[in-house]
Coordinates of C-alpha atoms in Angstrom, one line a residue:
Chain V
M1 CA 10.4 50.2 -5.8
T2 CA 8.5 49.2 -2.6
T3 CA 4.6 49.9 -2.9
T4 CA 2.5 49.6 -0.3
S5 CA -0.2 47.1 -0.7
T6 CA -3.2 46.1 1.5
T7 CA -2.9 42.2 0.1
Q8 CA -2.4 40.0 2.9
P9 CA 0.0 37.3 2.7
I10 CA -1.6 34.0 2.4
V11 CA 1.5 32.3 4.1
Q12 CA 3.6 34.5 6.7
A13 CA 6.4 33.5 9.3
K14 CA 7.3 35.8 12.0
D15 CA 10.6 35.4 14.0
L16 CA 10.5 31.7 13.8
N17 CA 13.3 29.7 15.5
K18 CA 14.5 26.3 15.4
S19 CA 17.5 24.6 16.7
F20 CA 18.7 21.0 16.7
G21 CA 21.0 20.9 19.9
R22 CA 23.7 23.3 19.5
V23 CA 22.9 23.6 15.6
I24 CA 21.0 26.5 14.7
G25 CA 18.5 26.1 11.9
L26 CA 16.3 29.3 11.9
A27 CA 17.1 32.3 13.9
D28 CA 14.3 35.0 14.1
C29 CA 13.3 33.9 10.5
N30 CA 10.7 35.7 8.6
F31 CA 9.1 34.6 5.4
E32 CA 5.9 36.0 3.3
L33 CA 4.0 34.6 0.8
Y34 CA 1.4 36.5 -1.3
P35 CA -1.5 34.9 -3.2
G36 CA -1.0 33.9 -6.7
E37 CA 2.8 34.3 -6.7
V38 CA 5.8 31.9 -7.1
I39 CA 8.3 32.6 -4.8
A40 CA 11.6 30.8 -4.9
V41 CA 13.7 30.1 -1.9
V42 CA 17.3 29.8 -2.2
G43 CA 20.3 29.5 -0.1
D44 CA 23.5 27.6 0.4
N45 CA 23.5 24.3 2.2
G46 CA 22.7 24.8 5.8
A47 CA 21.2 28.1 5.5
G48 CA 18.1 26.7 6.8
K49 CA 16.1 26.5 3.7
S50 CA 14.5 23.0 4.6
T51 CA 14.0 23.8 8.0
L52 CA 11.9 26.7 7.0
I53 CA 10.1 24.6 4.4
K54 CA 9.5 21.6 7.1
C55 CA 8.2 24.3 9.7
L56 CA 5.7 25.7 6.9
S57 CA 4.6 22.0 5.9
G58 CA 4.0 20.8 9.5
A59 CA 7.1 18.2 9.2
L60 CA 9.1 20.2 12.0
T61 CA 7.6 22.1 14.8
P62 CA 9.2 25.6 15.4
D63 CA 10.8 26.2 18.8
S64 CA 9.1 29.8 18.8
G65 CA 7.7 32.2 16.2
E66 CA 4.5 32.5 14.5
M67 CA 2.8 31.0 11.7
H68 CA -0.1 32.5 9.9
I69 CA -1.9 31.0 6.9
D70 CA -4.3 33.5 5.5
G71 CA -4.2 35.7 8.6
E72 CA -5.2 32.8 11.0
E73 CA -2.2 31.6 13.3
V74 CA -1.5 27.9 12.8
F75 CA 0.3 25.5 15.0
F76 CA 1.1 22.3 12.8
K77 CA 1.8 19.0 14.4
S78 CA 2.3 16.9 11.3
T79 CA 1.8 17.5 7.6
N80 CA -1.6 16.4 7.8
D81 CA -2.6 19.6 9.6
S82 CA -1.1 21.8 6.9
R83 CA -2.8 20.1 4.4
A84 CA -6.0 20.5 6.4
K85 CA -5.3 24.2 5.9
G86 CA -4.7 24.0 2.3
V87 CA -0.9 23.6 2.3
E88 CA 0.3 20.7 0.0
T89 CA 3.9 19.6 -0.3
V90 CA 5.7 17.9 -3.0
Y91 CA 8.7 16.0 -2.1
Q92 CA 11.8 15.5 -3.6
T93 CA 11.4 11.7 -3.2
L94 CA 8.4 11.5 -5.5
A95 CA 5.8 10.5 -2.8
V96 CA 3.7 8.7 -4.9
A97 CA 3.0 4.5 -4.8
P98 CA 4.4 2.9 -7.9
V99 CA 2.0 -0.2 -8.2
L100 CA -1.1 1.9 -7.8
D101 CA -2.6 3.5 -11.2
I102 CA -2.7 7.2 -11.8
S103 CA -6.1 7.9 -10.6
E104 CA -5.5 6.0 -7.2
N105 CA -2.5 8.1 -6.8
L106 CA -4.2 11.3 -6.8
Y107 CA -7.0 10.3 -4.7
L108 CA -4.7 8.5 -2.3
G109 CA -5.5 9.1 1.4
R110 CA -8.9 11.0 0.2
E111 CA -10.8 8.3 -1.9
I112 CA -14.4 9.3 -2.9
R113 CA -16.7 6.7 -2.0
K114 CA -20.1 5.9 -3.9
K115 CA -23.2 7.5 -3.0
G116 CA -25.9 5.7 -1.0
I117 CA -25.8 2.5 0.7
L118 CA -23.0 1.1 -1.6
G119 CA -20.9 4.0 -0.4
T120 CA -21.8 4.3 3.5
V121 CA -22.2 0.5 4.3
F122 CA -20.1 -1.2 1.7
R123 CA -17.6 1.6 1.5
S124 CA -17.5 1.2 -2.3
L125 CA -15.2 3.8 -4.1
D126 CA -16.5 5.5 -7.0
K127 CA -13.7 4.6 -9.4
K128 CA -15.4 5.9 -12.1
R129 CA -15.7 9.4 -10.9
M130 CA -12.3 9.5 -9.4
R131 CA -11.0 8.5 -12.9
K132 CA -12.9 11.2 -14.7
E133 CA -12.0 13.8 -12.2
A134 CA -8.3 12.8 -12.1
M135 CA -8.5 12.8 -15.9
Q136 CA -9.8 16.4 -15.8
S137 CA -7.4 17.6 -13.3
L138 CA -4.4 16.3 -15.4
N139 CA -6.1 17.9 -18.6
D140 CA -6.3 21.1 -16.8
L141 CA -2.7 21.0 -16.1
G142 CA -2.0 19.9 -19.6
V143 CA 0.2 17.2 -18.6
L144 CA -1.8 14.4 -20.1
T145 CA 0.7 12.5 -22.3
V146 CA -0.2 9.4 -20.4
Q147 CA -1.8 6.5 -22.2
S148 CA -4.4 6.1 -19.7
I149 CA -5.5 6.9 -16.3
T150 CA -5.3 3.5 -15.0
Q151 CA -1.8 3.0 -16.2
S152 CA 0.2 2.2 -13.0
V153 CA 2.6 5.1 -11.9
E154 CA 5.5 2.7 -12.3
T155 CA 5.3 2.9 -16.0
L156 CA 5.7 6.4 -16.2
S157 CA 8.8 8.5 -16.7
G158 CA 10.1 10.5 -14.0
G159 CA 9.0 13.8 -15.4
Q160 CA 5.5 12.2 -15.6
R161 CA 5.6 10.7 -11.9
Q162 CA 6.2 14.1 -11.0
A163 CA 3.5 15.7 -12.8
V164 CA 1.1 13.4 -11.1
A165 CA 2.5 14.2 -7.8
V166 CA 2.3 18.0 -8.8
A167 CA -1.3 17.6 -10.0
R168 CA -2.2 15.8 -6.9
A169 CA -0.9 18.6 -4.9
G170 CA -2.9 21.0 -6.9
A171 CA -5.9 19.2 -7.2
F172 CA -7.8 19.4 -3.9
G173 CA -8.7 23.0 -3.5
S174 CA -5.3 23.6 -1.7
K175 CA -4.3 27.3 -1.6
V176 CA -0.4 26.8 -1.2
V177 CA 1.7 24.2 -3.0
I178 CA 5.3 23.5 -1.6
L179 CA 7.5 22.2 -4.2
D180 CA 11.0 21.0 -2.8
E181 CA 13.4 20.3 -5.5
P182 CA 10.9 19.0 -8.0
T183 CA 13.4 19.0 -10.9
A184 CA 16.6 17.5 -9.0
A185 CA 15.7 14.2 -10.5
L186 CA 14.6 15.0 -13.8
G187 CA 16.1 15.5 -17.3
V188 CA 16.0 18.8 -19.3
N189 CA 12.7 18.3 -21.2
E190 CA 11.2 16.8 -18.2
S191 CA 12.3 19.7 -16.0
A192 CA 10.8 22.2 -18.4
R193 CA 7.5 20.4 -18.4
V194 CA 7.5 20.6 -14.7
L195 CA 8.2 24.4 -14.6
K196 CA 5.5 25.0 -17.3
L197 CA 3.3 22.9 -14.8
I198 CA 4.4 25.4 -11.9
R199 CA 3.2 28.5 -14.0
D200 CA 0.2 26.8 -15.1
L201 CA -0.7 26.1 -11.4
R202 CA 0.2 30.0 -10.5
D203 CA -2.1 31.1 -13.6
R204 CA -5.0 29.0 -11.9
G205 CA -4.4 31.1 -8.7
M206 CA -2.2 29.0 -6.5
S207 CA 0.7 30.5 -4.5
I208 CA 3.8 28.3 -4.8
I209 CA 7.0 27.8 -2.8
L210 CA 9.9 26.5 -5.0
I211 CA 12.9 25.4 -3.3
S212 CA 15.8 24.8 -5.7
H213 CA 19.4 25.1 -6.3
N214 CA 18.8 25.5 -9.8
M215 CA 19.5 29.1 -10.4
P216 CA 18.2 29.6 -14.1
Q217 CA 15.1 27.8 -13.3
V218 CA 14.5 30.0 -10.4
F219 CA 15.1 32.7 -12.7
D220 CA 12.7 31.5 -15.3
V221 CA 9.8 30.9 -13.1
A222 CA 9.9 32.9 -9.8
D223 CA 8.2 36.2 -9.2
R224 CA 10.4 37.0 -6.1
I225 CA 13.4 35.0 -4.6
H226 CA 13.8 34.6 -0.9
V227 CA 17.3 34.2 -0.1
Q228 CA 18.0 32.6 3.1
R229 CA 21.3 32.9 4.7
L230 CA 22.5 31.6 8.4
G231 CA 19.0 30.6 9.3
R232 CA 17.6 33.9 8.4
R233 CA 16.2 36.0 5.4
A234 CA 19.0 37.7 3.8
A235 CA 16.9 39.7 1.2
V236 CA 14.0 39.2 -1.1
V237 CA 14.9 40.4 -4.6
T238 CA 13.2 39.7 -8.1
P239 CA 14.6 38.1 -11.4
Q240 CA 14.3 41.8 -12.9
S241 CA 16.4 43.9 -10.0
H242 CA 19.1 41.3 -9.6
Q243 CA 21.1 39.0 -11.7
M244 CA 22.0 35.4 -11.0
N245 CA 25.3 36.4 -9.6
D246 CA 23.9 39.2 -7.3
V247 CA 21.8 36.1 -5.8
V248 CA 24.5 33.9 -5.6
S249 CA 26.8 36.9 -3.8
I250 CA 23.8 37.5 -1.4
M251 CA 23.7 33.8 -0.5
T252 CA 27.4 33.5 0.3
G253 CA 27.0 37.3 2.4
A254 CA 29.5 39.3 -0.2
M255 CA 26.5 41.3 -1.3
T256 CA 24.0 42.9 1.1
V257 CA 20.6 44.6 -0.2
P258 CA 19.4 47.5 1.8
E259 CA 15.5 47.0 2.8
D260 CA 14.4 49.7 0.4
Q261 CA 15.9 47.8 -2.7
Q262 CA 14.3 44.8 -2.1
Q263 CA 10.8 43.6 -3.0
L264 CA 9.2 42.8 0.0
T265 CA 5.6 43.0 -1.5
P266 CA 4.0 41.4 -4.0
V267 CA 4.9 42.2 -7.7
R268 CA 1.4 40.6 -9.1
Chain X
M1 CA 13.2 24.6 -24.4
S2 CA 13.8 22.3 -27.3
S3 CA 11.5 20.4 -29.0
T4 CA 11.1 16.5 -27.7
A5 CA 12.0 15.0 -31.1
P6 CA 14.6 12.6 -29.2
T7 CA 11.7 11.7 -26.7
T8 CA 9.4 10.8 -29.6
A9 CA 11.9 8.3 -31.2
A10 CA 12.7 6.7 -27.8
D11 CA 8.7 6.1 -27.3
E12 CA 8.6 4.7 -30.8
F13 CA 11.4 2.4 -30.0
A14 CA 9.8 1.5 -27.0
H15 CA 6.8 0.6 -28.5
R16 CA 8.3 -2.0 -30.3
A17 CA 7.6 -4.5 -27.8
T18 CA 8.9 -8.1 -28.1
P19 CA 6.6 -11.1 -27.6
M20 CA 8.6 -11.6 -24.5
Q21 CA 7.9 -8.2 -23.3
K22 CA 4.4 -8.6 -24.2
V23 CA 4.3 -11.9 -21.8
Q24 CA 5.9 -9.4 -19.2
S25 CA 3.4 -6.7 -19.5
S26 CA 0.5 -9.1 -19.5
L27 CA 1.7 -10.8 -16.3
H28 CA 2.4 -7.5 -14.6
R29 CA -1.2 -6.4 -15.4
Y30 CA -2.6 -9.4 -14.6
P31 CA -0.6 -11.3 -11.5
W32 CA -2.9 -14.2 -11.4
L33 CA -2.3 -15.2 -15.2
S34 CA 0.8 -17.3 -14.0
P35 CA -1.0 -19.6 -11.6
L36 CA -3.7 -20.0 -14.0
V37 CA -1.3 -21.1 -16.9
V38 CA 0.4 -23.6 -14.2
L39 CA -2.9 -25.0 -13.3
A40 CA -3.8 -25.2 -16.7
L41 CA -0.5 -27.2 -17.8
L42 CA -1.0 -29.4 -14.8
L43 CA -4.5 -30.7 -15.4
V44 CA -3.3 -31.1 -19.1
I45 CA -0.5 -33.1 -18.1
F46 CA -2.2 -35.3 -15.7
G47 CA -4.9 -35.6 -18.2
V48 CA -2.6 -36.9 -21.1
L49 CA -1.2 -39.3 -18.5
G50 CA -4.2 -40.4 -16.8
L51 CA -6.8 -40.5 -19.8
V52 CA -4.5 -41.2 -22.6
L53 CA -1.6 -42.9 -21.4
G54 CA -3.4 -44.5 -18.6
V55 CA -0.8 -43.9 -15.7
G56 CA -1.4 -45.6 -12.2
D57 CA -5.0 -44.4 -11.1
L58 CA -4.7 -40.9 -12.7
E59 CA -8.0 -41.2 -14.7
N60 CA -9.8 -41.0 -11.3
L61 CA -8.4 -37.4 -10.8
F62 CA -11.5 -36.3 -13.2
K63 CA -14.0 -38.0 -11.7
P64 CA -16.5 -36.1 -9.8
G65 CA -15.8 -37.8 -6.6
T66 CA -12.4 -36.7 -6.6
I67 CA -13.1 -33.2 -7.8
S68 CA -15.6 -32.8 -5.0
L69 CA -12.9 -34.3 -2.3
M70 CA -10.0 -31.9 -4.1
L71 CA -12.4 -28.9 -3.6
Q72 CA -13.2 -30.0 0.0
Q73 CA -9.6 -30.4 0.9
T74 CA -8.7 -26.7 -0.1
V75 CA -10.9 -25.4 2.8
I76 CA -8.0 -25.1 5.2
I77 CA -5.0 -23.8 3.2
G78 CA -7.4 -21.8 1.1
T79 CA -9.0 -19.9 3.9
L80 CA -5.7 -19.5 5.8
A81 CA -4.1 -18.2 2.3
I82 CA -6.5 -15.1 2.7
A83 CA -5.0 -14.0 6.0
Q84 CA -1.8 -14.7 4.7
T85 CA -2.2 -12.6 1.4
L86 CA -3.4 -9.6 3.3
V87 CA 0.0 -9.8 5.6
I88 CA 2.4 -10.1 2.6
L89 CA 0.6 -7.6 0.2
T90 CA 2.0 -5.1 3.2
A91 CA 5.5 -6.5 2.8
G92 CA 5.3 -8.7 5.8
I93 CA 4.7 -12.4 6.6
D94 CA 2.7 -14.4 9.1
L95 CA 4.3 -17.5 10.4
S96 CA 2.0 -17.9 13.3
I97 CA -1.1 -18.2 11.1
G98 CA -1.0 -22.1 11.7
A99 CA -0.6 -21.8 15.5
I100 CA -3.3 -19.3 16.1
M101 CA -5.7 -21.6 13.8
V102 CA -4.8 -24.5 16.2
F103 CA -5.0 -22.5 19.2
A104 CA -8.4 -21.0 18.4
Q105 CA -9.9 -24.6 17.3
M106 CA -8.6 -25.9 20.5
F107 CA -10.1 -23.2 22.5
M108 CA -13.5 -23.5 20.7
A109 CA -13.6 -27.2 21.2
N110 CA -12.5 -27.2 24.9
L111 CA -15.1 -24.4 25.6
A112 CA -17.8 -26.5 24.0
V113 CA -16.8 -30.0 25.4
Y114 CA -16.0 -31.0 28.6
T115 CA -12.9 -33.0 29.1
T116 CA -10.9 -33.9 32.2
A117 CA -7.6 -33.9 30.5
S118 CA -7.5 -29.8 30.0
N119 CA -6.5 -27.2 32.2
V120 CA -9.4 -25.1 31.5
T121 CA -12.2 -27.3 32.6
F122 CA -13.5 -24.6 34.6
M123 CA -14.9 -22.8 31.4
A124 CA -15.8 -26.0 29.5
G125 CA -19.5 -26.8 28.9
Q126 CA -20.5 -23.7 27.0
N127 CA -23.2 -23.2 24.5
P128 CA -21.6 -24.4 21.0
V129 CA -22.5 -21.3 19.3
L130 CA -20.7 -19.1 22.3
A131 CA -17.7 -21.2 22.0
V132 CA -17.2 -20.6 18.4
F133 CA -17.7 -16.9 19.0
I134 CA -15.1 -16.8 21.7
G135 CA -12.9 -18.7 19.7
L136 CA -13.3 -16.2 16.9
I137 CA -12.6 -13.2 19.4
V138 CA -9.3 -15.3 20.6
A139 CA -8.3 -15.4 17.2
T140 CA -8.7 -11.9 16.4
L141 CA -6.9 -10.8 19.5
A142 CA -4.2 -12.9 18.8
G143 CA -3.9 -11.3 15.4
G144 CA -4.3 -7.9 16.9
L145 CA -1.2 -8.9 19.3
N146 CA 1.3 -9.6 16.1
G147 CA -0.3 -6.0 14.9
F148 CA 0.5 -4.5 18.1
L149 CA 4.0 -5.8 18.6
I150 CA 4.8 -5.1 14.9
V151 CA 3.3 -1.5 15.1
R152 CA 4.2 -0.4 18.4
F153 CA 7.8 -1.5 18.9
N154 CA 8.4 -1.2 15.2
L155 CA 9.7 -5.1 15.2
P156 CA 10.1 -7.0 11.9
P157 CA 6.8 -9.2 11.6
F158 CA 9.0 -12.5 10.6
I159 CA 10.5 -11.9 14.1
V160 CA 7.2 -11.1 15.7
T161 CA 5.2 -13.9 14.3
L162 CA 7.9 -16.5 14.6
G163 CA 7.8 -15.6 18.2
T164 CA 3.9 -15.7 18.4
L165 CA 4.4 -19.0 16.4
S166 CA 6.1 -20.8 19.6
I167 CA 3.8 -18.7 22.0
F168 CA 0.5 -20.2 20.7
T169 CA 2.2 -23.6 20.1
A170 CA 3.0 -23.8 23.5
L171 CA -0.1 -22.1 25.2
T172 CA -2.2 -24.8 23.1
L173 CA -0.2 -27.3 24.8
I174 CA -0.3 -26.0 28.2
L175 CA -4.0 -25.3 28.5
F176 CA -5.5 -28.0 26.3
K177 CA -2.8 -30.6 27.1
A178 CA -2.5 -31.9 23.3
R179 CA -5.6 -34.0 23.7
T180 CA -7.3 -34.2 20.8
I181 CA -11.2 -33.9 20.8
Q182 CA -13.1 -35.8 18.2
G183 CA -15.8 -34.8 16.1
K184 CA -18.4 -37.3 18.0
E185 CA -17.9 -35.7 21.2
M186 CA -18.7 -32.4 20.0
P187 CA -22.2 -30.9 19.6
D188 CA -23.4 -30.3 16.1
F189 CA -23.0 -26.7 15.5
M190 CA -19.2 -27.1 15.9
L191 CA -19.3 -29.2 12.9
L192 CA -21.5 -27.2 10.9
M193 CA -18.8 -26.2 8.3
S194 CA -18.8 -30.0 7.3
T195 CA -22.7 -30.0 6.0
K196 CA -22.7 -31.6 2.7
L197 CA -24.3 -29.8 -0.3
E198 CA -25.0 -31.5 -3.7
I199 CA -24.6 -29.2 -6.5
G200 CA -24.8 -30.8 -9.8
P201 CA -22.2 -34.0 -9.8
L202 CA -20.1 -32.2 -7.2
T203 CA -20.5 -32.3 -3.4
F204 CA -19.6 -29.1 -1.8
T205 CA -19.5 -28.7 2.1
L206 CA -20.6 -25.4 3.9
G207 CA -17.0 -24.6 4.7
L208 CA -16.3 -24.6 1.1
I209 CA -19.0 -22.3 0.4
V210 CA -17.8 -20.0 3.3
M211 CA -14.1 -19.9 1.9
L212 CA -15.3 -19.1 -1.8
L213 CA -17.6 -16.4 -0.2
L214 CA -14.7 -14.9 2.0
Y215 CA -12.6 -15.2 -1.5
V216 CA -15.2 -12.8 -3.0
L217 CA -15.7 -10.6 -0.1
F218 CA -11.8 -10.0 0.5
A219 CA -11.3 -9.5 -3.3
Y220 CA -14.0 -6.8 -3.2
I221 CA -12.3 -5.0 0.2
L222 CA -9.1 -5.2 -1.7
R223 CA -10.2 -3.5 -4.9
G224 CA -13.1 -1.8 -4.2
T225 CA -12.8 0.0 -1.1
A226 CA -10.3 2.7 0.4
W227 CA -8.6 0.4 2.9
G228 CA -7.9 -2.2 0.3
T229 CA -6.2 0.5 -2.0
H230 CA -4.2 1.8 1.4
V231 CA -3.2 -1.9 2.3
Y232 CA -1.5 -1.7 -1.5
A233 CA -0.2 1.6 -1.0
V234 CA 1.5 0.7 2.4
G235 CA 2.7 -2.6 1.3
D236 CA 4.3 -0.9 -1.8
D237 CA 5.8 2.0 -0.5
P238 CA 5.4 3.0 3.2
A239 CA 7.1 6.2 3.3
A240 CA 5.4 7.4 0.2
A241 CA 1.9 6.2 1.7
E242 CA 2.8 8.1 5.0
L243 CA 3.4 11.5 3.2
S244 CA 0.1 11.0 1.1
G245 CA -1.6 11.2 4.2
I246 CA -2.2 7.6 5.1
N247 CA -1.8 6.4 8.7
V248 CA 0.7 3.5 7.7
K249 CA 0.7 2.1 11.6
R250 CA -3.2 2.0 11.5
V251 CA -3.5 0.3 8.3
L252 CA -0.9 -2.2 9.2
F253 CA -2.2 -3.1 12.7
S254 CA -5.7 -3.4 11.0
V255 CA -4.4 -6.1 8.4
Y256 CA -3.4 -8.1 11.3
V257 CA -6.3 -7.9 13.1
V258 CA -8.5 -8.5 10.1
A259 CA -6.0 -11.4 9.4
G260 CA -7.0 -12.7 12.9
V261 CA -10.8 -12.8 12.2
V262 CA -10.1 -15.1 8.9
I263 CA -7.6 -17.4 10.9
G264 CA -10.7 -17.8 13.7
I265 CA -13.0 -18.6 10.8
A266 CA -10.5 -21.2 9.4
A267 CA -10.5 -22.8 12.6
W268 CA -14.0 -23.6 12.8
I269 CA -13.9 -24.6 8.9
T270 CA -10.9 -26.7 10.1
I271 CA -13.0 -28.6 13.1
G272 CA -15.7 -29.4 10.1
R273 CA -13.2 -30.6 7.8
T274 CA -11.1 -33.0 9.9
A275 CA -14.1 -33.8 12.3
A276 CA -11.8 -33.1 15.1
A277 CA -10.0 -30.5 17.2
S278 CA -6.4 -31.7 17.3
P279 CA -3.2 -30.0 18.2
N280 CA -1.3 -31.5 15.2
V281 CA -3.9 -31.1 12.7
A282 CA -1.8 -29.2 10.0
P283 CA 2.0 -29.1 10.8
E284 CA 2.9 -27.7 7.2
I285 CA 0.1 -25.3 7.2
N286 CA 2.3 -22.3 7.4
L287 CA 4.6 -22.9 4.7
E288 CA 1.6 -23.9 2.7
T289 CA -0.2 -20.7 2.9
I290 CA 3.0 -18.7 2.0
T291 CA 3.5 -21.5 -0.8
A292 CA -0.1 -20.9 -2.2
V293 CA 0.3 -16.9 -1.8
V294 CA 3.8 -17.0 -3.8
I295 CA 2.7 -19.5 -6.4
G296 CA -0.7 -17.4 -6.8
G297 CA 1.6 -14.6 -8.1
T298 CA 1.6 -12.2 -5.0
S299 CA 5.2 -10.6 -4.5
L300 CA 6.7 -11.1 -1.1
F301 CA 8.2 -7.4 -1.8
G302 CA 4.5 -6.1 -1.1
G303 CA 2.0 -4.2 -2.9
R304 CA 1.6 -6.5 -5.9
G305 CA -0.8 -9.3 -6.2
R306 CA -4.4 -10.4 -6.3
L307 CA -6.7 -12.8 -4.3
L308 CA -7.6 -14.9 -7.3
G309 CA -4.0 -15.9 -7.6
T310 CA -4.2 -17.1 -4.2
L311 CA -6.9 -19.3 -4.8
L312 CA -5.4 -20.6 -8.0
G313 CA -2.4 -21.4 -6.0
T314 CA -4.2 -23.4 -3.7
F315 CA -5.8 -25.2 -6.3
I316 CA -2.5 -26.1 -7.7
I317 CA -0.9 -27.3 -4.3
I318 CA -4.1 -29.6 -4.0
V319 CA -4.2 -30.9 -7.5
L320 CA -0.4 -31.6 -7.5
D321 CA -1.0 -33.7 -4.2
F322 CA -3.5 -35.6 -5.6
G323 CA -2.5 -36.0 -9.3
L324 CA 1.0 -37.2 -8.1
S325 CA -0.1 -39.8 -5.4
L326 CA -2.8 -41.2 -7.8
A327 CA 0.2 -41.6 -10.3
G328 CA 1.5 -43.7 -7.7
L329 CA 4.3 -41.5 -6.9
D330 CA 6.0 -40.9 -3.8
Q331 CA 4.7 -38.1 -1.2
A332 CA 8.3 -36.6 -1.4
Y333 CA 7.9 -35.9 -5.3
R334 CA 5.0 -33.7 -4.4
V335 CA 7.0 -31.5 -1.9
L336 CA 9.8 -31.6 -4.5
A337 CA 7.5 -30.2 -7.1
I338 CA 6.4 -27.4 -4.8
G339 CA 9.5 -26.3 -4.2
V340 CA 10.5 -25.9 -7.9
L341 CA 7.1 -24.0 -8.2
V342 CA 7.8 -21.6 -5.3
I343 CA 11.6 -20.6 -6.5
A344 CA 10.1 -20.3 -10.3
A345 CA 7.3 -18.0 -8.8
V346 CA 9.6 -15.9 -7.1
A347 CA 11.9 -15.7 -9.9
V348 CA 9.1 -14.8 -12.3
D349 CA 8.0 -12.3 -9.6
Q350 CA 11.5 -10.7 -9.7
W351 CA 11.4 -10.6 -13.9
I352 CA 7.7 -9.0 -13.8
R353 CA 9.0 -6.1 -11.6
K354 CA 11.6 -5.0 -14.2
V355 CA 8.5 -4.3 -16.5
K356 CA 8.8 -1.3 -19.3
V357 CA 5.5 -0.5 -20.6

């Protein structure tokens, strides 16, 4: 099953260690994400999922180990550093500003100014262009069920807000999108819409890391499943090679998978 | 996944808005609508009482002379309320605005005029232009001090500005010994903002025009620039703003600095308006600016409000002031009315926040 591939991982972590006092978050943890795939990160509470993801998004700095984006070694000190390298994170807490409208939220922190003296001297925002492009990126993702792009985000449902957050992450030439429990706060229909959004992002060539506790959703959308256990990678499997209960067994340590039965290279 | 039939039904139900919900969502979209209605109602009530029923001297309220005077009277509250709006939009509050304004105007006057009574005679007798300029810088630094303490030490704005309120009040008394400097002692440039301009039947002052220009300028900055968007985002949800890559601390700090600049301009306007620099020029000014902002529909919880509302809120205070006194009522009724309006405004704000569109 293991095929040798020359594809370079877009995100690679080698022997990451991170401890909080005497609590070990990551112990020589490895991780690879290949271009254009969805990798799900699953694991029991305390397995180091969040710590791994926070290291990759710059929210935490690992004690030791290497991280590479597109083959280039990176040292993230803040989430802005990772964003500058094309790694966007969508947080569980729906990090949008409710009173601002959809287009203002999409462009929050990277507003476009008008050309010429209006933009350089008077710092005038090009609202027309931002609205047009915001509309375009929501259309591209097929999430435009909103009445208007100038609707404030607080008037949207949880699923629509999450769609805005995901669209925001995917809209700015980012290469990697990290989604932390994107459906945790959503209903069934809304979750389905967000999963579709994830597939659409992948089909547009983006690489996605999905952290989720929801096994059916993981098996629905993931190309590969990274199982985290006791601060390290226990196995990488695919929805085809293993069943949901196998994955749970790996998570809890009841089952181990020999390396030659794992899927350490991309399937796509 | 199943089709979205139930959602559609729910959507349909949601769109059957009652008249009350329509009012609520309009107020939500246009926060300056409620002060506009209140101001219009006040004018109608005073109009009927004065012009139809002939109560007291209320008919005088609508004479060009009174209107001019009312407009001129708005400059102190109105200008300072711009600074207060900026701070309240970030979910903060500035209790030191009045104290800093008084400190800055005393600073300006004591630089320009030589008085033996002050403790700063060694730096008196400056060029008045330089005096005003230094006063502006002093106010900006004072705003910066508020911002620094709030951002650097993570202190609540209420406590920091309560502290600086006392500090600047005390500094005013210590440095300038509470001596009022009269307008006639000052060089003309100090009183420039009181220059009268005839516009139709009305008489404007330069201070009034500067205040209105500041409203236009800051309305543009708040709605038309990235900084303005960031002010709203930070006031609305600082955590979300931070995760969106906004430097929340820098935005907060800059808001207090900018508020300081506006306070400095207000100090110069106040010298013109009152034709004096006095430590007791406007003892109630702090609460009045907060009142103007809150009546104007800006939420004390941050992130919601428009500068136009603050201007209307200022007009409401002044019209109430003149109307009630022309009607022959005691000052106490005006204070009572303002109190009722403030509570009503906050209640309306809470109601608007629950909007479903």
